[in-house]
Amino acid sequence: MRAGVRAALAGAAVTCLLAAAGCGGNGEGAPPAEFFAGETIEFVVPYEPGGGYDLYARDIAPYLSRCTGSDVTVINEPGAGGLLATSQTAVADPDGLRVQIINTVGAVSAELGQAEGLNFHLSELSWLARVSSEANVVVVASDSRFRTFDDMRRSTEPVKFVSTGPGSNDYVNPPLLSRIFDFPVDVITGFSGSGEARTAYLRGDADAQVLPVASVSSAIRAGEIRPLLTIGETDDELFTDTPTAADLPLRTPEQTQILSSLLDLAATSRTVATTPDVEPARLQFLRDAFACALTDPELVAKSTKQRRPIEFLPGEATARAVDALLHSDAAFQTALREIT
């Protein structure tokens, strides 16, 4: 499984950029460029405004508009830890006018874990691009009783993690960390967004949260929260002294296997997809448009400066990476089924 994910990530190459080659295709009806010109593309964010996913979408939107000739409107559809919006995308009209940024960690985990009420199959979505590959981070309040991750591992009482719901990073990671590192956890859900969840542990009603790097960086710099562990790789200097999950000793081969799959999952991070069954020429047009937008030097420089780096992967390679994750090892799938 790790080889499949790595091959999908490493073997990708952009063969046709809209801006450079004018690609699009000749499907039924109007050519895609003519169809999208003057239309409105809804760029759906499955969370409340202001979080990392929302900021990425709003950064990308004007460049996507330029690359498609369409108006691009960012729409927030929070609920069920991001799964509500994905459920809506799965049944929307297959015209290519609804695209969604997806928390791949949460969505893949929900499907593999057979989460109750799930009404979509990720293999059926039309994958457009990976936006970023981003480590997740265990964070606590600056005055937390947990000074290090080893303190957390030594806890005899359940560590209280906050979560926005079953499709989110902060729902999936804590129980997996519990399995991998042998410490008890409770996951507290019901928060409308990661900001509201953060408030709970800042005021002492909970202990910790797991979120992507870009979602916690500003609060770390402000001194509100502290990082204890990174899950995945990051070059951000904020985490120079923070231990990484891959470097910590484990007790059993099963724990090693689960951690390996979790790190592969983190490598997909934020992706973009549209509905199933989009006409092939329109799908190629959208993939080329996201390639055009996400490789724009201005956007890349802006995102890097804002500590929200773009790490583009083309649509076909993203689809292969997601497929590899959906066929992950048995120990990982069993662990997910037990926590969802």
Coordinates of C-alpha atoms in Angstrom, one line a residue:
M1 CA 0.0 0.0 0.0
R2 CA 2.8 2.4 0.9
A3 CA 4.5 1.6 -2.5
G4 CA 1.2 2.3 -4.3
V5 CA 0.7 5.7 -2.6
R6 CA 4.3 6.7 -3.1
A7 CA 4.2 5.7 -6.8
A8 CA 1.1 7.8 -7.3
L9 CA 2.6 10.8 -5.6
A10 CA 6.1 10.5 -7.1
G11 CA 5.1 9.5 -10.6
A12 CA 2.9 12.4 -11.4
A13 CA 3.7 14.8 -14.2
V14 CA 1.7 17.7 -15.6
T15 CA 1.2 16.9 -19.2
C16 CA -1.2 19.7 -20.2
L17 CA -1.7 23.1 -18.6
L18 CA -4.6 25.1 -19.6
A19 CA -2.7 28.4 -19.6
A20 CA 0.1 26.9 -21.7
A21 CA -1.6 24.6 -24.1
G22 CA -5.3 25.6 -24.2
C23 CA -6.4 22.0 -23.5
G24 CA -10.0 21.1 -23.1
G25 CA -11.4 18.4 -25.3
N26 CA -14.3 18.1 -27.6
G27 CA -17.1 16.5 -25.6
E28 CA -20.8 16.5 -26.5
G29 CA -22.4 19.9 -26.7
A30 CA -20.4 23.0 -26.3
P31 CA -16.6 22.6 -25.9
P32 CA -15.7 22.8 -22.2
A33 CA -14.1 26.3 -22.6
E34 CA -17.3 27.6 -24.0
F35 CA -19.4 25.9 -21.4
F36 CA -17.5 27.2 -18.4
A37 CA -17.1 30.8 -19.8
G38 CA -19.4 33.1 -17.8
E39 CA -20.8 30.2 -15.6
T40 CA -20.4 30.2 -11.8
I41 CA -18.4 27.4 -10.2
E42 CA -19.2 26.8 -6.6
F43 CA -16.0 26.0 -4.6
V44 CA -17.3 24.2 -1.6
V45 CA -15.5 24.2 1.8
P46 CA -16.8 21.5 4.2
Y47 CA -16.1 23.7 7.3
E48 CA -16.9 27.1 8.8
P49 CA -15.2 30.2 7.4
G50 CA -11.8 31.1 8.7
G51 CA -10.1 27.7 9.0
G52 CA -7.2 26.3 6.9
Y53 CA -9.4 24.7 4.3
D54 CA -11.5 27.9 3.9
L55 CA -8.3 30.0 3.5
Y56 CA -6.9 27.7 0.9
A57 CA -10.1 27.8 -1.2
R58 CA -10.3 31.6 -1.0
D59 CA -6.7 31.9 -2.0
I60 CA -7.2 29.6 -5.0
A61 CA -10.6 30.9 -6.2
P62 CA -9.4 34.0 -8.2
Y63 CA -6.7 32.0 -10.0
L64 CA -9.2 29.2 -10.8
S65 CA -11.6 31.9 -12.1
R66 CA -8.8 33.2 -14.4
C67 CA -8.0 29.7 -15.6
T68 CA -11.6 28.7 -16.4
G69 CA -13.2 32.0 -17.5
S70 CA -15.9 31.4 -14.8
D71 CA -16.9 33.2 -11.7
V72 CA -15.8 31.2 -8.7
T73 CA -17.8 31.5 -5.5
V74 CA -16.5 30.0 -2.2
I75 CA -19.4 28.4 -0.3
N76 CA -19.1 27.0 3.3
E77 CA -21.1 23.9 4.1
P78 CA -20.0 22.7 7.5
G79 CA -21.4 19.6 9.2
A80 CA -20.4 16.0 10.3
G81 CA -16.7 16.9 10.4
G82 CA -16.7 17.7 6.6
L83 CA -18.7 14.6 5.5
L84 CA -22.0 16.5 5.0
A85 CA -20.6 18.6 2.1
T86 CA -18.9 15.5 0.5
S87 CA -22.2 13.7 0.6
Q88 CA -23.8 16.6 -1.2
T89 CA -21.0 16.7 -3.8
A90 CA -21.5 12.9 -4.4
V91 CA -25.1 13.5 -5.6
A92 CA -24.8 16.9 -7.2
D93 CA -25.4 17.4 -10.9
P94 CA -22.4 16.1 -12.9
D95 CA -21.9 19.3 -14.8
G96 CA -18.6 20.3 -13.2
L97 CA -19.9 23.5 -11.6
R98 CA -19.5 22.2 -8.0
V99 CA -16.0 21.5 -6.8
Q100 CA -15.0 20.8 -3.3
I101 CA -11.8 20.9 -1.2
I102 CA -11.7 17.7 0.8
N103 CA -10.1 16.6 4.0
T104 CA -8.8 13.4 2.6
V105 CA -7.6 12.1 5.9
G106 CA -11.1 12.3 7.4
A107 CA -13.0 11.2 4.3
V108 CA -10.8 8.1 3.6
S109 CA -10.9 7.2 7.3
A110 CA -14.7 7.5 7.4
E111 CA -15.1 5.2 4.3
L112 CA -12.6 2.6 5.5
G113 CA -14.1 2.7 8.9
Q114 CA -17.6 2.2 7.5
A115 CA -18.9 5.3 9.3
E116 CA -22.6 5.2 9.9
G117 CA -24.8 7.0 7.3
L118 CA -22.0 7.4 4.8
N119 CA -23.6 7.8 1.3
F120 CA -20.6 8.2 -1.0
H121 CA -17.7 6.2 -2.4
L122 CA -14.5 8.2 -2.8
S123 CA -13.5 6.0 -5.8
E124 CA -16.5 7.4 -7.6
L125 CA -15.6 11.1 -7.2
S126 CA -13.9 12.9 -10.0
W127 CA -10.5 13.9 -8.5
L128 CA -9.1 17.2 -9.8
A129 CA -5.9 17.8 -7.8
R130 CA -4.1 17.6 -4.5
V131 CA -3.6 21.1 -3.1
S132 CA -1.2 20.3 -0.2
S133 CA 0.6 17.5 1.6
E134 CA 0.6 18.5 5.2
A135 CA 1.6 17.0 8.5
N136 CA -0.9 16.9 11.3
V137 CA 0.0 18.2 14.7
V138 CA -1.0 17.3 18.3
V139 CA -1.5 20.7 20.1
V140 CA -2.4 21.7 23.6
A141 CA -3.0 25.0 25.4
S142 CA 0.1 26.9 26.3
D143 CA -0.5 26.2 30.0
S144 CA -1.5 22.6 29.6
R145 CA -0.4 20.0 32.2
F146 CA 1.1 18.0 29.3
R147 CA 4.5 19.6 28.6
T148 CA 5.6 16.9 26.2
F149 CA 4.0 14.0 24.2
D150 CA 5.7 11.6 26.6
D151 CA 3.6 13.2 29.4
M152 CA 0.6 12.3 27.3
R153 CA 1.8 8.8 26.7
R154 CA 2.2 8.3 30.5
S155 CA -1.3 9.5 31.3
T156 CA -3.4 6.9 33.2
E157 CA -6.5 9.0 32.7
P158 CA -8.0 9.4 29.2
V159 CA -6.6 12.4 27.4
K160 CA -9.6 14.5 26.2
F161 CA -9.3 15.4 22.5
V162 CA -11.8 17.8 20.9
S163 CA -13.3 17.1 17.4
T164 CA -15.7 18.6 14.9
G165 CA -17.0 15.2 13.9
P166 CA -16.3 11.8 12.1
G167 CA -14.9 13.2 8.9
S168 CA -12.2 15.4 10.4
N169 CA -8.5 15.0 11.3
D170 CA -9.3 15.7 14.9
Y171 CA -11.7 12.8 15.1
V172 CA -9.6 10.1 13.3
N173 CA -6.1 10.8 14.7
P174 CA -6.6 10.6 18.5
P175 CA -7.9 7.0 18.7
L176 CA -5.2 5.9 16.2
L177 CA -2.6 7.6 18.3
S178 CA -4.0 5.8 21.3
R179 CA -3.6 2.4 19.5
I180 CA -0.1 3.3 18.2
F181 CA 1.3 4.7 21.4
D182 CA -0.6 2.9 24.2
F183 CA -2.4 5.7 26.1
P184 CA -6.1 6.2 26.8
V185 CA -8.1 8.9 25.0
D186 CA -11.6 10.3 24.9
V187 CA -12.9 12.2 21.8
I188 CA -15.3 15.0 22.5
T189 CA -17.4 16.0 19.5
G190 CA -20.2 18.4 18.7
F191 CA -18.2 21.5 17.9
S192 CA -19.2 23.5 14.8
G193 CA -15.7 24.3 13.8
S194 CA -12.0 23.9 14.8
G195 CA -12.0 27.4 16.4
E196 CA -14.9 26.5 18.8
A197 CA -13.2 23.2 19.5
R198 CA -10.0 25.0 20.4
T199 CA -11.8 27.3 22.8
A200 CA -12.8 24.1 24.8
Y201 CA -9.2 23.2 25.6
L202 CA -8.0 26.7 26.0
R203 CA -10.5 27.1 28.9
G204 CA -9.6 23.8 30.4
D205 CA -12.6 21.7 29.4
A206 CA -10.5 19.4 27.3
D207 CA -6.8 18.7 26.7
A208 CA -5.8 18.6 23.1
Q209 CA -6.6 18.6 19.4
V210 CA -5.0 17.3 16.1
L211 CA -5.1 19.5 13.1
P212 CA -3.0 20.2 10.0
V213 CA 0.0 22.5 10.3
A214 CA -1.5 25.4 8.5
S215 CA -4.5 25.3 10.8
V216 CA -2.4 25.7 14.0
S217 CA 0.6 27.8 12.9
S218 CA -0.9 31.2 13.7
A219 CA -2.1 30.2 17.2
I220 CA 1.3 28.7 18.0
R221 CA 3.1 31.9 16.9
A222 CA 0.6 33.8 19.1
G223 CA 1.5 31.7 22.1
E224 CA -2.0 30.3 22.6
I225 CA -1.1 26.7 22.0
R226 CA 1.9 24.4 21.9
P227 CA 2.8 21.5 19.6
L228 CA 3.6 18.2 21.1
L229 CA 3.9 15.8 18.1
T230 CA 3.9 16.0 14.3
I231 CA 2.3 13.2 12.3
G232 CA 4.0 13.5 9.0
E233 CA 6.8 15.7 7.7
T234 CA 7.0 19.5 7.8
D235 CA 9.8 22.0 7.1
D236 CA 8.1 24.7 9.1
E237 CA 10.6 26.1 11.6
L238 CA 7.9 26.3 14.2
F239 CA 8.2 22.5 14.6
T240 CA 12.0 22.2 14.6
D241 CA 12.0 21.0 18.2
T242 CA 8.7 19.0 18.0
P243 CA 9.1 15.2 17.9
T244 CA 7.6 13.3 14.9
A245 CA 5.5 10.2 15.2
A246 CA 7.8 8.2 12.9
D247 CA 10.8 8.7 15.2
L248 CA 9.2 7.3 18.4
P249 CA 9.7 3.7 19.5
L250 CA 6.8 1.3 19.1
R251 CA 5.9 -1.9 20.9
T252 CA 4.4 -4.1 18.3
P253 CA 4.5 -4.8 14.5
E254 CA 0.8 -3.9 14.3
Q255 CA 1.5 -0.5 15.8
T256 CA 4.2 0.1 13.2
Q257 CA 1.8 -1.0 10.4
I258 CA -0.9 1.4 11.6
L259 CA 1.5 4.3 11.9
S260 CA 2.9 3.6 8.4
S261 CA -0.6 3.8 6.9
L262 CA -1.5 6.9 8.9
L263 CA 1.6 8.7 7.5
D264 CA 0.6 7.7 4.0
L265 CA -2.8 9.1 4.6
A266 CA -1.4 12.4 5.9
A267 CA 0.5 12.7 2.6
T268 CA -2.7 13.3 0.7
S269 CA -4.0 16.0 3.1
R270 CA -6.1 18.6 1.1
T271 CA -7.5 17.5 -2.2
V272 CA -10.1 18.8 -4.6
A273 CA -12.8 16.7 -6.4
T274 CA -16.0 17.2 -8.2
T275 CA -19.1 15.0 -8.7
P276 CA -19.1 11.5 -10.1
D277 CA -19.8 11.0 -13.8
V278 CA -18.5 14.3 -15.2
E279 CA -18.3 14.2 -18.9
P280 CA -14.6 13.3 -19.8
A281 CA -13.8 16.5 -21.7
R282 CA -15.2 18.7 -18.9
L283 CA -13.3 16.7 -16.3
Q284 CA -10.0 17.2 -18.2
F285 CA -10.8 20.9 -18.6
L286 CA -11.2 21.2 -14.8
R287 CA -8.0 19.2 -14.1
D288 CA -6.1 21.4 -16.5
A289 CA -7.7 24.5 -14.8
F290 CA -6.6 23.4 -11.4
A291 CA -3.1 22.7 -12.8
C292 CA -3.1 26.2 -14.2
A293 CA -4.2 27.8 -10.9
L294 CA -2.1 25.8 -8.5
T295 CA 1.1 26.2 -10.4
D296 CA 0.6 30.0 -10.9
P297 CA 3.9 31.5 -9.6
E298 CA 2.0 34.3 -7.9
L299 CA -0.3 31.9 -6.0
V300 CA 2.6 29.7 -5.1
A301 CA 4.6 32.6 -3.7
K302 CA 1.7 34.1 -1.9
S303 CA 0.8 30.7 -0.3
T304 CA 4.4 30.1 0.8
K305 CA 4.6 33.5 2.4
Q306 CA 1.3 32.9 4.3
R307 CA 2.6 29.5 5.5
R308 CA -0.1 27.7 3.4
P309 CA 2.2 26.1 0.8
I310 CA 0.8 24.7 -2.4
E311 CA 2.0 21.1 -3.1
F312 CA 0.2 20.4 -6.3
L313 CA -0.5 16.9 -7.6
P314 CA -2.5 16.4 -10.9
G315 CA -6.0 14.9 -10.8
E316 CA -5.1 11.5 -12.3
A317 CA -2.3 11.0 -9.8
T318 CA -4.5 12.1 -6.9
A319 CA -7.1 9.6 -7.9
R320 CA -4.4 6.8 -7.9
A321 CA -3.2 7.9 -4.5
V322 CA -6.7 7.9 -3.0
D323 CA -7.3 4.4 -4.6
A324 CA -4.1 3.1 -2.9
L325 CA -5.3 4.4 0.4
L326 CA -8.7 2.7 0.0
H327 CA -6.8 -0.5 -0.3
S328 CA -4.6 0.0 2.8
D329 CA -3.5 -2.8 5.0
A330 CA -5.9 -4.9 7.1
A331 CA -4.6 -3.7 10.5
F332 CA -5.3 -0.1 9.6
Q333 CA -8.8 -0.8 8.3
T334 CA -9.6 -2.8 11.3
A335 CA -8.5 0.1 13.6
L336 CA -10.6 2.6 11.7
R337 CA -13.7 0.4 11.9
E338 CA -13.3 0.2 15.6
I339 CA -13.2 4.0 16.1
T340 CA -15.8 5.2 13.6

